[in-house]
Coordinates of C-alpha atoms in Angstrom, one line a residue:
Chain B
M783 CA -33.0 18.5 -23.2
T784 CA -32.6 18.1 -26.8
P785 CA -32.1 14.6 -28.0
A786 CA -28.7 15.7 -28.9
Q787 CA -27.9 16.6 -25.4
L788 CA -29.2 13.5 -24.5
A789 CA -27.2 11.7 -26.6
D790 CA -24.0 13.4 -25.1
Q791 CA -24.7 12.3 -21.4
A792 CA -25.7 8.8 -22.8
A793 CA -22.4 8.5 -24.1
A794 CA -20.6 10.3 -21.7
L795 CA -22.2 8.0 -18.8
A796 CA -21.3 4.8 -21.1
H797 CA -18.0 6.3 -21.1
K798 CA -17.7 6.4 -17.4
A799 CA -19.3 3.2 -17.2
T800 CA -17.0 1.5 -19.3
I801 CA -14.0 3.0 -16.8
L802 CA -15.6 2.0 -14.0
A803 CA -16.1 -1.7 -15.2
Q804 CA -12.2 -1.5 -16.6
N805 CA -11.3 -0.4 -12.7
A806 CA -13.8 -2.9 -11.7
A807 CA -12.1 -5.9 -13.7
G808 CA -8.6 -4.6 -12.2
F809 CA -9.5 -4.6 -8.6
A810 CA -11.0 -8.2 -9.4
A811 CA -7.9 -9.2 -11.4
Q812 CA -5.9 -7.8 -8.2
A813 CA -8.3 -9.6 -5.6
A814 CA -7.7 -12.7 -7.4
A815 CA -3.8 -12.7 -7.6
H816 CA -3.6 -12.6 -4.1
A817 CA -6.3 -14.9 -3.2
P818 CA -4.5 -17.6 -2.7
H819 CA -6.9 -20.6 -3.5
G820 CA -10.6 -21.3 -4.5
A821 CA -11.6 -22.1 -1.3
P822 CA -10.1 -19.9 2.0
L823 CA -7.8 -22.4 3.8
I824 CA -10.2 -22.0 7.0
D825 CA -12.9 -23.9 4.9
L826 CA -10.5 -26.7 3.6
F827 CA -9.3 -26.6 7.6
A828 CA -12.6 -27.4 8.7
I829 CA -13.5 -30.2 5.8
F830 CA -10.4 -31.6 7.4
V831 CA -11.3 -31.6 10.8
M832 CA -14.5 -33.4 10.1
A833 CA -13.2 -35.7 7.8
V834 CA -10.7 -36.6 10.6
F835 CA -14.0 -37.3 12.7
V836 CA -15.7 -39.6 10.0
G837 CA -12.5 -41.4 9.9
Y838 CA -12.7 -41.9 13.2
Y839 CA -15.6 -43.5 13.5
V840 CA -15.6 -45.4 10.2
I841 CA -12.6 -47.2 11.1
W842 CA -13.3 -48.3 14.5
S843 CA -16.4 -50.0 12.9
V844 CA -14.1 -51.4 10.7
T845 CA -13.8 -55.8 12.0
P846 CA -10.2 -56.7 12.8
A847 CA -10.6 -59.4 10.8
L848 CA -10.6 -57.3 7.4
H849 CA -7.5 -55.0 9.0
S850 CA -4.8 -55.9 6.1
P851 CA -7.7 -55.1 3.6
L852 CA -7.9 -52.0 5.4
L853 CA -4.5 -51.1 4.9
A854 CA -4.1 -51.8 1.3
V855 CA -7.2 -50.3 0.4
T856 CA -6.2 -47.0 2.4
N857 CA -3.0 -47.5 0.7
A858 CA -5.3 -47.2 -3.0
I859 CA -7.4 -44.3 -1.9
S860 CA -4.7 -42.3 -0.6
S861 CA -3.0 -42.4 -4.0
V862 CA -6.1 -39.6 -5.2
I863 CA -2.5 -37.7 -4.9
I864 CA -2.7 -38.9 -9.0
V865 CA -5.1 -36.0 -8.9
G866 CA -2.2 -33.4 -7.9
A867 CA 0.3 -35.0 -10.0
M868 CA -2.2 -35.5 -12.8
L869 CA -2.4 -31.1 -13.2
A870 CA 1.1 -31.1 -12.7
T871 CA 2.1 -33.0 -15.5
G872 CA -0.7 -31.5 -17.6
L873 CA -0.8 -28.1 -17.5
K874 CA 1.5 -25.4 -18.7
G875 CA 4.4 -25.0 -16.5
G876 CA 7.9 -26.3 -17.8
Y877 CA 10.0 -29.6 -18.5
A878 CA 10.8 -29.8 -14.1
A879 CA 6.9 -29.5 -12.9
H880 CA 6.3 -32.1 -16.1
A881 CA 9.1 -34.5 -15.2
F882 CA 8.1 -34.8 -11.4
G883 CA 4.1 -34.6 -12.2
F884 CA 5.3 -37.8 -14.5
I885 CA 6.9 -40.0 -12.0
A886 CA 4.4 -39.1 -9.6
V887 CA 1.5 -40.3 -11.8
L888 CA 3.3 -43.4 -12.5
L889 CA 4.1 -44.1 -8.8
A890 CA 0.9 -43.4 -7.6
S891 CA -0.5 -45.9 -10.4
V892 CA 1.0 -48.4 -9.2
N893 CA -0.4 -48.1 -5.9
I894 CA -4.0 -47.1 -7.2
V895 CA -4.2 -50.5 -9.3
G896 CA -2.2 -52.4 -7.0
G897 CA -3.5 -51.6 -4.2
F898 CA -7.3 -52.1 -5.2
L899 CA -6.6 -55.4 -6.8
V900 CA -4.9 -57.1 -3.7
T901 CA -7.5 -56.1 -2.1
Q902 CA -10.2 -57.1 -3.8
R903 CA -7.8 -60.6 -4.3
M904 CA -8.0 -60.8 -0.3
L905 CA -11.9 -60.1 0.3
A906 CA -12.2 -62.9 -2.4
M907 CA -10.9 -65.0 -0.3
F908 CA -13.5 -64.8 2.8
K909 CA -15.9 -67.2 3.0
K910 CA -18.8 -68.4 5.3
K911 CA -18.8 -71.5 6.3
A912 CA -20.6 -73.7 3.3
K913 CA -23.9 -75.3 4.6
Chain L
M359 CA -8.7 -19.8 -14.2
N360 CA -7.7 -21.5 -11.0
Y361 CA -9.1 -25.1 -11.3
A362 CA -10.1 -25.5 -7.9
T363 CA -12.6 -22.5 -8.1
D364 CA -14.0 -25.1 -11.1
P365 CA -17.6 -26.2 -9.1
G366 CA -17.7 -29.1 -11.5
I367 CA -14.4 -30.8 -11.2
T368 CA -14.3 -29.8 -7.0
L369 CA -18.2 -31.7 -7.2
A370 CA -16.5 -34.8 -8.9
Y371 CA -14.0 -34.6 -6.3
L372 CA -16.6 -34.6 -3.5
V373 CA -18.3 -37.2 -4.8
A374 CA -14.8 -39.0 -5.1
A375 CA -14.5 -38.7 -1.7
V376 CA -17.8 -39.5 -0.3
L377 CA -17.4 -43.0 -2.3
F378 CA -13.8 -43.5 -0.2
I379 CA -15.9 -42.9 3.2
L380 CA -18.2 -45.8 2.1
A381 CA -15.4 -47.9 1.0
L382 CA -13.9 -48.4 4.3
R383 CA -17.7 -48.3 5.6
G384 CA -17.8 -51.3 3.7
L385 CA -15.4 -53.3 5.9
S386 CA -17.6 -53.6 8.7
H387 CA -18.1 -56.7 7.4
P388 CA -16.7 -59.5 4.8
E389 CA -20.0 -59.1 2.8
T390 CA -20.2 -55.7 2.4
A391 CA -16.2 -55.5 2.2
R392 CA -16.2 -56.0 -1.9
R393 CA -19.1 -53.8 -3.0
G394 CA -17.0 -51.0 -0.6
N395 CA -14.1 -51.7 -3.2
L396 CA -15.7 -51.6 -5.9
L397 CA -16.9 -47.7 -4.8
G398 CA -13.2 -47.0 -3.6
M399 CA -12.7 -48.0 -7.3
A400 CA -15.1 -45.8 -9.0
G401 CA -14.4 -43.0 -6.6
M402 CA -10.7 -43.4 -7.6
A403 CA -11.8 -43.2 -11.4
I404 CA -14.5 -39.9 -11.1
A405 CA -11.8 -38.1 -9.5
A406 CA -9.0 -39.0 -12.4
L407 CA -11.5 -38.2 -15.0
A408 CA -12.7 -35.3 -13.8
T409 CA -8.8 -34.0 -13.3
L410 CA -8.3 -34.9 -17.4
A411 CA -11.7 -33.3 -18.5
H412 CA -9.9 -30.0 -17.0
P413 CA -10.1 -27.4 -19.9
A414 CA -6.8 -26.2 -19.7
M415 CA -4.2 -29.8 -20.0
L416 CA -2.2 -29.9 -22.7
L417 CA -3.1 -32.7 -25.1
S418 CA 0.7 -33.5 -25.0
G419 CA 0.2 -33.7 -21.0
V420 CA -2.6 -35.8 -21.2
G421 CA -0.5 -38.5 -23.5
L422 CA 2.1 -38.7 -20.6
I423 CA -0.5 -38.9 -18.1
V424 CA -1.5 -41.8 -20.0
L425 CA 1.8 -43.4 -20.1
G426 CA 2.2 -42.9 -16.9
V427 CA -1.0 -44.4 -15.8
V428 CA -0.4 -47.5 -18.0
I429 CA 3.0 -48.0 -17.1
G430 CA 2.0 -47.7 -13.1
G431 CA -1.3 -49.6 -13.7
A432 CA 0.5 -52.5 -15.7
I433 CA 3.5 -52.8 -12.7
G434 CA 0.6 -52.5 -10.1
A435 CA -1.5 -55.5 -11.5
V436 CA 1.5 -58.0 -12.2
V437 CA 2.3 -57.3 -8.3
A438 CA -1.0 -57.7 -6.9
R439 CA -1.9 -60.8 -8.8
R440 CA 1.5 -62.2 -8.4
V441 CA 2.4 -61.6 -4.3
N442 CA 2.4 -64.4 -2.2
M443 CA -0.4 -64.1 0.5
T444 CA 2.6 -64.7 3.4
A445 CA 4.2 -61.0 1.8
L446 CA 1.5 -58.8 2.0
P447 CA 3.8 -57.1 4.8
Q448 CA 6.0 -56.3 2.7
L449 CA 4.0 -55.2 -0.1
V450 CA 2.1 -52.5 1.8
A451 CA 5.3 -51.1 3.1
A452 CA 6.0 -50.8 -0.4
F453 CA 2.5 -49.1 -1.5
H454 CA 3.7 -46.8 1.5
S455 CA 6.8 -45.9 0.4
L456 CA 5.2 -44.9 -3.2
V457 CA 2.9 -42.6 -1.3
G458 CA 5.4 -41.0 0.4
L459 CA 7.4 -40.6 -2.9
A460 CA 4.7 -39.6 -5.1
A461 CA 4.0 -37.1 -1.9
V462 CA 7.7 -35.6 -2.7
F463 CA 7.6 -35.5 -6.4
V464 CA 3.8 -33.1 -6.6
A465 CA 5.4 -31.1 -3.7
A466 CA 8.4 -30.5 -6.2
S467 CA 6.7 -30.2 -9.0
A468 CA 4.0 -27.4 -7.4
L469 CA 7.2 -25.6 -6.5
N470 CA 7.9 -25.6 -9.8
A471 CA 5.1 -24.4 -11.1
P472 CA 3.1 -23.0 -8.7
Q473 CA 0.6 -21.2 -11.1
S474 CA -0.9 -24.6 -12.1
F475 CA -2.7 -24.9 -8.4
G476 CA -2.9 -20.9 -8.0
I477 CA -0.3 -20.9 -5.4
G478 CA 2.0 -18.0 -6.8
T479 CA 4.4 -17.8 -9.5
P480 CA 8.2 -19.3 -8.8
G481 CA 9.8 -18.1 -6.2
H482 CA 7.1 -16.1 -5.0
L483 CA 4.7 -18.5 -3.3
H484 CA 2.2 -17.6 -1.1
L485 CA 3.1 -18.3 2.7
E486 CA 0.3 -20.6 3.9
S487 CA 1.2 -22.9 0.6
L488 CA 5.0 -23.1 1.6
I489 CA 4.0 -24.1 4.7
E490 CA 1.6 -26.7 3.6
M491 CA 4.1 -28.0 0.8
S492 CA 7.1 -28.1 3.7
L493 CA 4.6 -30.4 5.5
G494 CA 3.8 -32.3 2.7
L495 CA 7.2 -32.7 1.7
S496 CA 8.6 -34.0 4.8
I497 CA 6.5 -36.3 5.5
G498 CA 6.3 -38.1 2.4
A499 CA 9.9 -37.9 2.5
V500 CA 10.3 -39.8 6.2
T501 CA 7.5 -42.1 4.9
F502 CA 9.2 -43.0 1.9
T503 CA 12.9 -44.1 4.0
G504 CA 11.1 -45.4 6.6
A505 CA 8.9 -47.6 4.3
V506 CA 11.9 -49.1 2.3
I507 CA 13.8 -50.0 6.0
A508 CA 10.2 -51.8 7.1
F509 CA 10.4 -53.3 3.4
A510 CA 13.8 -54.3 3.7
K511 CA 13.5 -55.7 7.3
L512 CA 10.0 -57.9 6.2
Q513 CA 11.8 -59.3 2.9
A514 CA 14.7 -59.9 5.2
L515 CA 17.0 -58.2 3.0
M516 CA 18.2 -56.5 6.1
S517 CA 18.1 -58.4 9.7
G518 CA 15.0 -57.6 11.8
A519 CA 17.1 -57.2 14.8
P520 CA 16.8 -53.4 16.2
I521 CA 19.8 -51.3 15.4
N522 CA 20.9 -48.7 18.1
F523 CA 23.7 -46.9 18.5
P524 CA 25.1 -44.2 21.5
G525 CA 22.9 -41.1 21.5
Q526 CA 20.6 -41.9 19.0
H527 CA 17.4 -40.5 20.1
K528 CA 19.3 -36.8 21.2
L529 CA 20.8 -37.2 16.8
N530 CA 17.1 -38.1 16.0
L531 CA 15.9 -35.0 18.1
G532 CA 18.8 -32.6 17.2
L533 CA 17.6 -33.4 13.6
G534 CA 14.0 -32.8 13.9
I535 CA 14.8 -29.6 15.4
L536 CA 17.0 -28.7 12.2
L537 CA 14.3 -30.0 10.0
V538 CA 11.6 -27.6 11.8
V539 CA 14.6 -24.8 11.5
L540 CA 14.8 -25.4 8.1
I541 CA 11.1 -25.7 7.1
I542 CA 10.9 -22.0 9.0
A543 CA 13.9 -20.4 6.7
F544 CA 11.9 -22.2 3.2
V545 CA 9.0 -20.6 4.2
A546 CA 10.8 -17.2 4.8
S547 CA 12.6 -17.4 1.1
G548 CA 9.6 -17.9 -0.8
G549 CA 10.2 -20.8 -2.0
S550 CA 13.7 -21.2 -2.3
Q551 CA 14.6 -24.9 -5.0
M552 CA 17.8 -25.5 -2.6
L553 CA 16.2 -25.4 1.3
F554 CA 13.4 -27.6 -0.5
W555 CA 16.4 -30.1 -1.4
I556 CA 18.1 -30.1 1.7
I557 CA 14.6 -30.4 3.9
A558 CA 14.1 -33.6 1.3
A559 CA 17.4 -34.6 1.8
L560 CA 16.9 -34.5 5.6
A561 CA 13.4 -36.1 5.7
L562 CA 14.7 -38.9 3.8
A563 CA 17.6 -39.5 6.8
L564 CA 15.1 -38.9 9.1
G565 CA 12.8 -41.8 8.1
V566 CA 15.7 -44.1 8.1
L567 CA 16.8 -43.6 11.5
L568 CA 13.9 -43.2 13.0
I569 CA 12.7 -46.6 11.9
I570 CA 16.1 -48.8 12.2
P571 CA 15.7 -48.9 16.2
I572 CA 12.5 -50.7 15.6
G573 CA 12.5 -54.7 15.8
G574 CA 10.9 -56.9 13.2
A575 CA 8.4 -58.1 15.4
D576 CA 7.2 -54.5 16.0
M577 CA 6.2 -54.4 12.0
P578 CA 2.9 -54.3 12.9
V579 CA 2.8 -50.8 14.6
V580 CA 5.6 -49.6 12.6
I581 CA 3.2 -50.5 9.2
S582 CA 0.0 -48.8 10.8
M583 CA 1.9 -46.2 11.4
L584 CA 3.6 -45.7 7.8
N585 CA 0.0 -45.7 7.2
S586 CA -1.4 -43.2 9.0
Y587 CA 1.9 -40.9 8.2
S588 CA 1.4 -41.2 4.3
G589 CA -2.4 -40.4 4.9
W590 CA -1.0 -37.0 6.5
A591 CA 1.7 -36.7 3.8
A592 CA -1.3 -36.1 0.9
A593 CA -3.3 -34.2 3.4
G594 CA -0.7 -31.6 3.3
I595 CA -0.4 -31.9 -0.4
G596 CA -4.2 -31.8 -0.4
F597 CA -4.0 -28.4 1.2
T598 CA -0.8 -27.1 -0.9
I599 CA -2.8 -27.5 -4.1
S600 CA -6.2 -26.8 -2.4
N601 CA -7.8 -30.3 -3.7
I602 CA -10.9 -31.6 -1.2
A603 CA -10.9 -35.0 -2.5
L604 CA -6.9 -35.3 -1.4
I605 CA -7.9 -33.9 1.8
V606 CA -10.3 -35.8 2.9
T607 CA -8.9 -38.7 2.0
G608 CA -5.4 -38.0 3.8
A609 CA -7.7 -37.5 6.8
L610 CA -9.6 -40.8 6.4
V611 CA -6.1 -42.7 5.9
G612 CA -4.4 -40.7 9.2
S613 CA -7.3 -41.6 11.4
S614 CA -7.2 -45.1 10.1
G615 CA -3.2 -45.7 10.2
A616 CA -3.5 -44.0 13.8
I617 CA -6.0 -46.4 15.2
L618 CA -4.5 -49.3 13.6
S619 CA -1.0 -48.1 15.5
Y620 CA -3.5 -47.8 19.0
I621 CA -4.7 -51.4 18.7
M622 CA -1.7 -53.0 18.2
C623 CA 0.2 -51.1 21.0
K624 CA -2.9 -52.0 23.2
G625 CA -2.3 -55.4 22.0
M626 CA 1.3 -55.5 23.3
N627 CA 0.3 -53.4 26.4
R628 CA 3.2 -51.0 25.0
S629 CA 3.0 -47.4 24.6
I630 CA 3.7 -46.2 21.4
I631 CA 6.5 -44.0 22.7
N632 CA 7.8 -47.3 24.0
V633 CA 7.4 -49.0 20.3
L634 CA 9.2 -46.0 18.9
L635 CA 12.0 -45.9 20.8
G636 CA 12.5 -49.2 19.5
G637 CA 15.7 -51.7 20.9
F638 CA 12.4 -54.2 22.1
G639 CA 13.7 -58.0 22.3
T640 CA 17.7 -57.6 22.4
D641 CA 18.6 -57.4 26.2
A642 CA 14.5 -58.3 27.3
A643 CA 16.1 -62.2 28.2
A644 CA 18.4 -60.6 31.1
A645 CA 14.5 -59.4 32.8
A646 CA 13.4 -62.8 32.6
G647 CA 14.5 -63.8 35.9
P648 CA 14.1 -67.1 36.9
A649 CA 12.7 -68.4 33.6
G650 CA 16.4 -68.7 32.5
A651 CA 16.8 -71.9 34.5
A652 CA 14.7 -73.7 31.7
G653 CA 17.0 -76.5 31.5
D654 CA 16.6 -77.9 34.4
K655 CA 12.9 -78.5 34.1
A656 CA 11.4 -81.2 32.1
V657 CA 9.4 -80.8 29.1
K658 CA 6.8 -83.4 27.6
I659 CA 7.2 -84.2 24.3
G660 CA 4.8 -85.6 21.5
S661 CA 5.0 -86.9 18.4
A662 CA 2.5 -86.6 15.6
E663 CA 0.6 -89.9 16.2
D664 CA 0.2 -88.7 20.0
A665 CA -1.4 -85.3 18.8
S666 CA -3.5 -87.3 16.1
F667 CA -5.0 -89.6 19.2
I668 CA -5.5 -86.4 21.9
M669 CA -7.3 -84.4 18.9
S670 CA -9.3 -87.2 17.6
N671 CA -10.4 -87.8 20.7
A672 CA -11.7 -84.0 22.0
S673 CA -15.0 -82.9 21.3
K674 CA -13.8 -79.1 21.0
V675 CA -10.0 -77.7 20.0
I676 CA -9.1 -74.1 19.3
I677 CA -6.5 -73.4 16.9
V678 CA -3.8 -70.6 17.7
P679 CA -1.8 -69.3 14.9
G680 CA 1.0 -67.0 14.8
Y681 CA 3.5 -65.9 13.0
G682 CA 5.7 -68.9 12.8
M683 CA 2.3 -70.6 10.9
A684 CA 3.0 -68.0 8.0
V685 CA 6.6 -68.6 8.1
A686 CA 6.2 -72.2 7.4
Q687 CA 3.4 -71.6 5.0
A688 CA 1.1 -74.2 7.1
Q689 CA -2.3 -72.8 7.0
H690 CA -3.4 -74.6 4.0
A691 CA -2.0 -78.4 6.2
V692 CA -3.5 -76.6 9.4
R693 CA -7.4 -76.1 7.4
E694 CA -7.0 -80.1 6.0
M695 CA -6.2 -80.8 9.7
S696 CA -9.5 -79.2 11.2
D697 CA -11.5 -80.5 8.3
L698 CA -10.7 -84.4 9.2
L699 CA -11.3 -83.6 12.7
K700 CA -14.9 -81.8 11.8
G701 CA -15.3 -84.8 9.9
A702 CA -14.9 -86.8 13.0
G703 CA -17.4 -84.4 14.6
V704 CA -14.6 -82.3 16.5
E705 CA -15.8 -78.6 16.6
V706 CA -12.8 -76.7 15.6
K707 CA -12.4 -73.3 16.1
Y708 CA -9.7 -70.0 15.8
A709 CA -8.2 -67.8 17.9
I710 CA -6.4 -64.8 17.0
H711 CA -4.4 -62.5 19.1
P712 CA -4.3 -59.0 17.6
V713 CA -0.6 -58.5 17.1
A714 CA -0.4 -62.2 15.7
G715 CA 1.8 -62.2 12.1
R716 CA 3.8 -59.2 11.0
M717 CA 0.7 -56.4 10.0
P718 CA -2.8 -56.2 11.3
G719 CA -5.2 -59.1 10.2
H720 CA -2.6 -60.8 8.8
M721 CA -3.4 -64.1 10.3
N722 CA -7.1 -63.7 9.0
V723 CA -5.9 -63.7 5.6
L724 CA -3.8 -66.4 5.9
L725 CA -6.4 -68.5 7.0
A726 CA -9.0 -67.1 4.2
E727 CA -6.6 -68.0 1.4
A728 CA -6.8 -71.7 2.7
Q729 CA -10.7 -71.7 2.8
V730 CA -11.1 -71.3 6.6
P731 CA -14.4 -69.9 6.7
Y732 CA -14.0 -66.5 8.7
D733 CA -16.9 -67.4 10.7
E734 CA -15.0 -69.8 12.7
V735 CA -12.0 -67.0 13.4
F736 CA -12.3 -65.3 16.3
E737 CA -10.2 -62.1 18.4
L738 CA -9.3 -62.5 21.2
E739 CA -12.5 -60.8 23.2
E740 CA -14.7 -63.1 21.5
I741 CA -12.9 -66.5 22.4
N742 CA -11.0 -65.8 25.8
N743 CA -13.5 -67.6 28.0
E744 CA -14.2 -70.6 25.5
F745 CA -10.6 -71.8 26.5
S746 CA -11.9 -73.1 29.5
T747 CA -14.4 -75.7 27.7
A748 CA -11.4 -76.6 25.1
D749 CA -10.2 -79.8 25.1
V750 CA -7.1 -79.3 23.3
V751 CA -5.0 -76.1 22.2
Y752 CA -3.1 -76.4 19.1
V753 CA -0.4 -73.6 18.9
I754 CA 1.3 -73.0 15.7
G755 CA 3.9 -70.8 15.5
A756 CA 2.6 -68.4 18.3
N757 CA 4.6 -67.9 21.8
D758 CA 4.2 -65.1 23.7
V759 CA 0.8 -64.4 23.3
T760 CA 0.0 -67.2 25.2
N761 CA 2.8 -66.6 27.7
P762 CA 0.8 -66.7 31.2
A763 CA 3.4 -64.4 32.5
A764 CA 1.9 -61.8 30.9
K765 CA -0.3 -62.0 33.6
T766 CA 1.4 -63.3 36.6
N767 CA 4.9 -62.3 36.4
A768 CA 5.8 -58.4 37.2
A769 CA 9.0 -58.8 35.8
S770 CA 8.3 -60.2 32.8
P771 CA 8.9 -57.6 29.5
I772 CA 5.6 -58.7 28.5
Y773 CA 3.5 -58.2 32.0
G774 CA 0.1 -56.5 31.4
M775 CA 0.2 -57.5 27.9
P776 CA -3.5 -59.1 26.9
I777 CA -2.9 -63.1 26.1
L778 CA -4.8 -66.0 24.7
E779 CA -5.5 -68.0 28.2
V780 CA -4.7 -71.1 26.2
D781 CA -3.2 -72.4 29.8
K782 CA -7.4 -72.8 30.8
A783 CA -7.7 -75.7 28.4
K784 CA -7.3 -79.5 29.1
T785 CA -4.4 -80.2 26.9
V786 CA -2.4 -77.7 24.9
L787 CA -0.7 -78.9 22.0
F788 CA 2.6 -76.9 21.2
V789 CA 4.2 -76.7 17.7
K790 CA 7.7 -75.4 17.9
R791 CA 10.8 -75.7 16.5
S792 CA 12.6 -75.1 19.4
M793 CA 12.5 -74.3 22.8
A794 CA 14.1 -71.2 21.9
S795 CA 11.9 -68.1 23.2
G796 CA 10.4 -65.9 21.4
Y797 CA 11.1 -62.7 20.2
A798 CA 10.3 -60.6 23.3
G799 CA 13.3 -62.9 25.0
V800 CA 11.1 -64.3 27.7
D801 CA 10.7 -68.1 28.1
N802 CA 7.1 -69.6 28.2
E803 CA 6.5 -71.3 31.7
L804 CA 3.3 -73.0 30.0
F805 CA 6.0 -75.5 27.9
F806 CA 6.7 -77.0 31.6
R807 CA 2.9 -77.6 32.6
D808 CA 1.5 -81.1 32.9
N809 CA -1.1 -80.9 30.8
T810 CA 1.2 -79.1 28.1
M811 CA 2.9 -81.5 24.9
M812 CA 5.6 -80.1 22.9
L813 CA 5.6 -81.0 19.1
F814 CA 9.2 -80.2 17.9
G815 CA 9.6 -79.7 14.6
D816 CA 8.5 -77.3 11.0
A817 CA 5.1 -76.1 11.7
K818 CA 3.8 -77.4 8.3
K819 CA 5.8 -80.6 8.1
M820 CA 4.5 -81.9 12.0
T821 CA 0.7 -80.5 10.7
E822 CA 1.0 -82.5 7.3
E823 CA 2.2 -85.7 9.8
I824 CA -0.9 -85.0 11.9
V825 CA -3.3 -85.1 9.2
Q826 CA -2.0 -88.2 7.9
S827 CA -1.9 -89.8 10.8
L828 CA -5.6 -88.6 11.5
G829 CA -6.3 -89.9 7.8
K830 CA -5.6 -93.4 9.1

């Protein structure tokens, strides 16, 4: 095999590889378009079910004396919904999405700051007997 | 790139979720609770900052977000600082409503810009995303208006009395079924804007209808239940946008509210269905039976001087606070009274019924505010055996939770409810404004017993008079 033939074959091979890579990229793009989420629904659902169990045991261990702070702090943490609101506001998406996102950011912020601060205020009042 | 696949951001959300679990875990004891709360704040900061650091964030968007956080945060800070501790139940209800409304708006935003969350293109959203979105939307909307009604009842903007009308439950059931049908149509449409807003409107109406039949004194259950709803709404949105921080937190909050609702219902010996169907406390007086003859029987009426004399001669006093103490803002006077008694060598303890007040743990916070040490405050199971060794029980603003009819009268609407067994003490002092029955509409036979002394008057004024008399 002459060096010229070898070069030709290598060029052909490279060309094929390029086409294959293009195809692969095309398939990957298609697959990405079909894949609804970063993680499949069943994975998220598994996390959810486990978290319900964690919640069950953690909440039963909360002392009844602190049930009011519990309500206030759960209010604050459930406002982690702000991450969805932030993405809606900050990513490219049109006026409607940005406006709705902004309102949600505002509402969730009231809750986060208000919820954590009022919990802190309540907890600061719980004192032991001075000896 | 889809943000949900960025491992760095996902890791940050995971850390936030773990910190939230630790925040709740801290609440198992007052000493660890404050640190827990700080961990919760840290978790929130991590989740928010990781989201802001997303590479595709527009600069204008970041500006808008900061603006929203500053305005919202300022409002939250002012409210949290100013709110009166007696008004906590209203505040919590208001906060619940905001979580619900935020869920509605995030869902609306995801419908308009699904590509931001990698769930399809406008009008062509993925099937499961549509299901998750409509669940988040409807639970969020129900939470919003339900919490607004709860707020209005607690703030006395509307009557706390149950609102009933014929066919109420059938109407609610019909609307519930309609909601499911609409959700199916919405999912089949691939994300129709019109159907989305019809679902929102229907769920908003349903939130109002579900809460109006529930009476003011059942608010501890309502608040816990709305807490649970707000959690499930958050989880629904979490699924829609594949966010694990939101899914985990939603699950935690959802189970928290469900457990609190269960504890509250058990404290009243009623099923959650019974509470939700509402109407409690309206026609109950008719079922009270023989106790209706209150006018014929004599009660012993005492003065503040009598009360202070009896208590200063006791060796053990148990104080039983109820919602009436919160209404009269009498907690500080009560603490002064117990300080004077303790100074005179009397042992003083507090006994709290699970459903005392308008939200779970309400009395504990009010007593803590009045600087009552938490190790003097006991729950029902912890202290119920001690009433037989107490010389005096001072019942202030509580009624139904002490009524022996719950154990003896099978015809009573409160039959089977766990009560504080104050009747076992040597003397019971009852601070009440009048002979009116409690919210269950039942007379309390305790009032007519030989060892009971009624102290008629405002809870705060009466306690202050006792304090004066003790100080002499």
